[in-house]
Each structure stands twice: as structure tokens, then as C-alpha cells.
Amino acid sequence: VGDSAEISMGWWGSSGLSATLATIRVDPQAPAQNKILVFEVKGDVESGTSVSVSIGQKSQNYEVVVPNSAVREDANGSFVLVVVAKSSPLGNRYAATRADVQVLASDD
């Protein structure tokens, strides 16, 4: 939300149009597969005119990426559970311990 998009009108180019992604909603007809993107368009467009909207995904490198389902949250902040092995006379024991994380970005 808030990302800029490029608008083209076929052979005529953009003709001074600009668009900003306003909202992202789940498509009620196919909630598991589709999203509805709503753009705020600035400029003059006549009714019935076809336009193409292109939006790119910002890319960034992260030190560690984990699934959203692994991130938990409580009053102390965000964390993930990490499995730690401890050796004992009867073999290894495994325990889940808390590791605090800082969420830099998240998707749906």
C-alpha cells in the first residue's frame, strides 16, 4: 500500500496519469488465490478507456526469512521458537526456547 504504479494507455503512453496503490483486499470469489488491488488514479481518463497498470515489488535482502506462521507475539514483542539440543547421559534432549526477533517486513 502506498507504492507507485506506472500507467500506460496503449500507443499513447501514460498521458500524465499516475497511480498509487490504495488498498489490497481478498477476492471474495477466490479468497485463497486472488487479491483485489485498488489504485488511486490521478489525471483525466474517459469512461470506457482501457489502461494498463504495472507495479513492481520492492526487493530487499534479509539476514533470515521465516514463515509468518512461525512468528509469535506477546507483551514483550515478537519472537520465534528455536529448537536447542542438550546432551545428557541418556542421549540428546531437545527443548524449544524463545528467540526475540525484529520483524522488518511481512507479507500476506
PDB file of C-alpha atoms in Angstrom:
ATOM      1  CA  VAL A   1       0.000   0.000   0.000  1.00  0.00           C
ATOM      2  CA  GLY A   2       1.343   3.400  -0.973  1.00  0.00           C
ATOM      3  CA  ASP A   3       3.527   2.090  -3.825  1.00  0.00           C
ATOM      4  CA  SER A   4       3.519   3.996  -7.108  1.00  0.00           C
ATOM      5  CA  ALA A   5       2.374   2.297 -10.308  1.00  0.00           C
ATOM      6  CA  GLU A   6       3.027   3.004 -13.979  1.00  0.00           C
ATOM      7  CA  ILE A   7       0.006   3.567 -16.215  1.00  0.00           C
ATOM      8  CA  SER A   8       0.082   3.164 -19.976  1.00  0.00           C
ATOM      9  CA  MET A   9      -2.718   3.692 -22.465  1.00  0.00           C
ATOM     10  CA  GLY A  10      -1.634   1.571 -25.422  1.00  0.00           C
ATOM     11  CA  TRP A  11       0.238   3.520 -28.094  1.00  0.00           C
ATOM     12  CA  TRP A  12      -0.384   6.864 -26.377  1.00  0.00           C
ATOM     13  CA  GLY A  13       1.807   6.236 -23.355  1.00  0.00           C
ATOM     14  CA  SER A  14       0.904   7.485 -19.895  1.00  0.00           C
ATOM     15  CA  SER A  15      -0.512  10.914 -20.886  1.00  0.00           C
ATOM     16  CA  GLY A  16       0.256  12.376 -17.474  1.00  0.00           C
ATOM     17  CA  LEU A  17      -1.541   9.709 -15.449  1.00  0.00           C
ATOM     18  CA  SER A  18      -0.200   8.449 -12.148  1.00  0.00           C
ATOM     19  CA  ALA A  19      -1.479   5.813  -9.738  1.00  0.00           C
ATOM     20  CA  THR A  20      -0.874   4.836  -6.131  1.00  0.00           C
ATOM     21  CA  LEU A  21      -1.864   1.517  -4.564  1.00  0.00           C
ATOM     22  CA  ALA A  22      -4.614   2.415  -2.079  1.00  0.00           C
ATOM     23  CA  THR A  23      -5.818  -0.923  -0.668  1.00  0.00           C
ATOM     24  CA  ILE A  24      -5.383  -4.675  -1.037  1.00  0.00           C
ATOM     25  CA  ARG A  25      -8.421  -6.854  -0.341  1.00  0.00           C
ATOM     26  CA  VAL A  26      -9.131 -10.572  -0.518  1.00  0.00           C
ATOM     27  CA  ASP A  27     -11.211 -11.545  -3.563  1.00  0.00           C
ATOM     28  CA  PRO A  28     -14.496 -12.933  -2.154  1.00  0.00           C
ATOM     29  CA  GLN A  29     -14.929 -15.199  -5.210  1.00  0.00           C
ATOM     30  CA  ALA A  30     -11.498 -16.850  -4.824  1.00  0.00           C
ATOM     31  CA  PRO A  31     -10.122 -15.914  -1.380  1.00  0.00           C
ATOM     32  CA  ALA A  32      -7.316 -18.487  -1.388  1.00  0.00           C
ATOM     33  CA  GLN A  33      -5.967 -17.470  -4.802  1.00  0.00           C
ATOM     34  CA  ASN A  34      -6.722 -13.844  -5.677  1.00  0.00           C
ATOM     35  CA  LYS A  35      -6.395 -10.362  -4.251  1.00  0.00           C
ATOM     36  CA  ILE A  36      -8.150  -7.179  -5.376  1.00  0.00           C
ATOM     37  CA  LEU A  37      -5.811  -4.201  -5.753  1.00  0.00           C
ATOM     38  CA  VAL A  38      -7.439  -0.760  -5.629  1.00  0.00           C
ATOM     39  CA  PHE A  39      -5.472   2.137  -7.138  1.00  0.00           C
ATOM     40  CA  GLU A  40      -5.966   5.869  -6.734  1.00  0.00           C
ATOM     41  CA  VAL A  41      -5.519   7.320 -10.235  1.00  0.00           C
ATOM     42  CA  LYS A  42      -4.612  10.975 -10.790  1.00  0.00           C
ATOM     43  CA  GLY A  43      -5.246  12.502 -14.188  1.00  0.00           C
ATOM     44  CA  ASP A  44      -8.008  12.541 -16.783  1.00  0.00           C
ATOM     45  CA  VAL A  45      -9.385   9.212 -18.019  1.00  0.00           C
ATOM     46  CA  GLU A  46     -12.583   8.922 -20.037  1.00  0.00           C
ATOM     47  CA  SER A  47     -15.144   6.271 -19.179  1.00  0.00           C
ATOM     48  CA  GLY A  48     -14.554   3.074 -21.161  1.00  0.00           C
ATOM     49  CA  THR A  49     -10.851   3.754 -21.736  1.00  0.00           C
ATOM     50  CA  SER A  50      -8.565   0.738 -21.272  1.00  0.00           C
ATOM     51  CA  VAL A  51      -5.381   1.315 -19.315  1.00  0.00           C
ATOM     52  CA  SER A  52      -2.578  -0.983 -18.183  1.00  0.00           C
ATOM     53  CA  VAL A  53      -1.256  -0.675 -14.651  1.00  0.00           C
ATOM     54  CA  SER A  54       2.208  -2.023 -13.767  1.00  0.00           C
ATOM     55  CA  ILE A  55       3.524  -2.222 -10.245  1.00  0.00           C
ATOM     56  CA  GLY A  56       6.852  -3.681  -9.178  1.00  0.00           C
ATOM     57  CA  GLN A  57       7.727  -5.438  -5.969  1.00  0.00           C
ATOM     58  CA  LYS A  58      10.427  -3.754  -3.933  1.00  0.00           C
ATOM     59  CA  SER A  59      13.256  -6.181  -3.329  1.00  0.00           C
ATOM     60  CA  GLN A  60      15.485  -6.334  -0.305  1.00  0.00           C
ATOM     61  CA  ASN A  61      17.927  -8.841   1.165  1.00  0.00           C
ATOM     62  CA  TYR A  62      17.302 -10.095   4.693  1.00  0.00           C
ATOM     63  CA  GLU A  63      19.615 -11.920   7.077  1.00  0.00           C
ATOM     64  CA  VAL A  64      16.934 -14.506   7.967  1.00  0.00           C
ATOM     65  CA  VAL A  65      13.497 -15.171   6.471  1.00  0.00           C
ATOM     66  CA  VAL A  66      10.919 -17.245   8.367  1.00  0.00           C
ATOM     67  CA  PRO A  67       7.265 -18.077   7.628  1.00  0.00           C
ATOM     68  CA  ASN A  68       4.676 -15.712   9.120  1.00  0.00           C
ATOM     69  CA  SER A  69       3.186 -18.691  10.959  1.00  0.00           C
ATOM     70  CA  ALA A  70       6.459 -19.135  12.914  1.00  0.00           C
ATOM     71  CA  VAL A  71       6.416 -15.594  14.321  1.00  0.00           C
ATOM     72  CA  ARG A  72       4.587 -15.234  17.615  1.00  0.00           C
ATOM     73  CA  GLU A  73       3.850 -12.135  19.633  1.00  0.00           C
ATOM     74  CA  ASP A  74       3.240 -11.333  23.283  1.00  0.00           C
ATOM     75  CA  ALA A  75       3.563  -8.342  25.617  1.00  0.00           C
ATOM     76  CA  ASN A  76       7.371  -8.489  25.295  1.00  0.00           C
ATOM     77  CA  GLY A  77       7.398  -8.342  21.488  1.00  0.00           C
ATOM     78  CA  SER A  78       7.816 -10.685  18.531  1.00  0.00           C
ATOM     79  CA  PHE A  79       9.645 -14.000  18.827  1.00  0.00           C
ATOM     80  CA  VAL A  80      10.155 -17.420  17.261  1.00  0.00           C
ATOM     81  CA  LEU A  81      10.707 -20.762  18.937  1.00  0.00           C
ATOM     82  CA  VAL A  82      14.114 -22.331  18.293  1.00  0.00           C
ATOM     83  CA  VAL A  83      14.933 -25.987  18.961  1.00  0.00           C
ATOM     84  CA  VAL A  84      18.040 -26.401  21.126  1.00  0.00           C
ATOM     85  CA  ALA A  85      19.739 -29.785  21.647  1.00  0.00           C
ATOM     86  CA  LYS A  86      21.179 -30.585  25.075  1.00  0.00           C
ATOM     87  CA  SER A  87      23.207 -33.727  25.612  1.00  0.00           C
ATOM     88  CA  SER A  88      22.514 -35.889  28.625  1.00  0.00           C
ATOM     89  CA  PRO A  89      23.691 -39.337  29.791  1.00  0.00           C
ATOM     90  CA  LEU A  90      20.631 -40.865  28.105  1.00  0.00           C
ATOM     91  CA  GLY A  91      21.143 -39.072  24.780  1.00  0.00           C
ATOM     92  CA  ASN A  92      20.137 -35.726  23.386  1.00  0.00           C
ATOM     93  CA  ARG A  93      17.230 -33.753  24.787  1.00  0.00           C
ATOM     94  CA  TYR A  94      15.503 -31.161  22.667  1.00  0.00           C
ATOM     95  CA  ALA A  95      13.870 -28.037  24.034  1.00  0.00           C
ATOM     96  CA  ALA A  96      12.071 -25.134  22.378  1.00  0.00           C
ATOM     97  CA  THR A  97      13.437 -21.784  23.533  1.00  0.00           C
ATOM     98  CA  ARG A  98      12.330 -18.269  22.793  1.00  0.00           C
ATOM     99  CA  ALA A  99      14.385 -16.125  20.398  1.00  0.00           C
ATOM    100  CA  ASP A 100      13.336 -12.483  20.157  1.00  0.00           C
ATOM    101  CA  VAL A 101      13.112 -11.137  16.597  1.00  0.00           C
ATOM    102  CA  GLN A 102      12.553  -7.810  14.915  1.00  0.00           C
ATOM    103  CA  VAL A 103      10.047  -8.047  12.051  1.00  0.00           C
ATOM    104  CA  LEU A 104      11.364  -5.851   9.230  1.00  0.00           C
ATOM    105  CA  ALA A 105       8.778  -6.850   6.619  1.00  0.00           C
ATOM    106  CA  SER A 106       5.845  -9.204   6.300  1.00  0.00           C
ATOM    107  CA  ASP A 107       3.535 -10.357   3.533  1.00  0.00           C
ATOM    108  CA  ASP A 108       0.079 -11.865   3.438  1.00  0.00           C
TER     109      ASP A 108
END
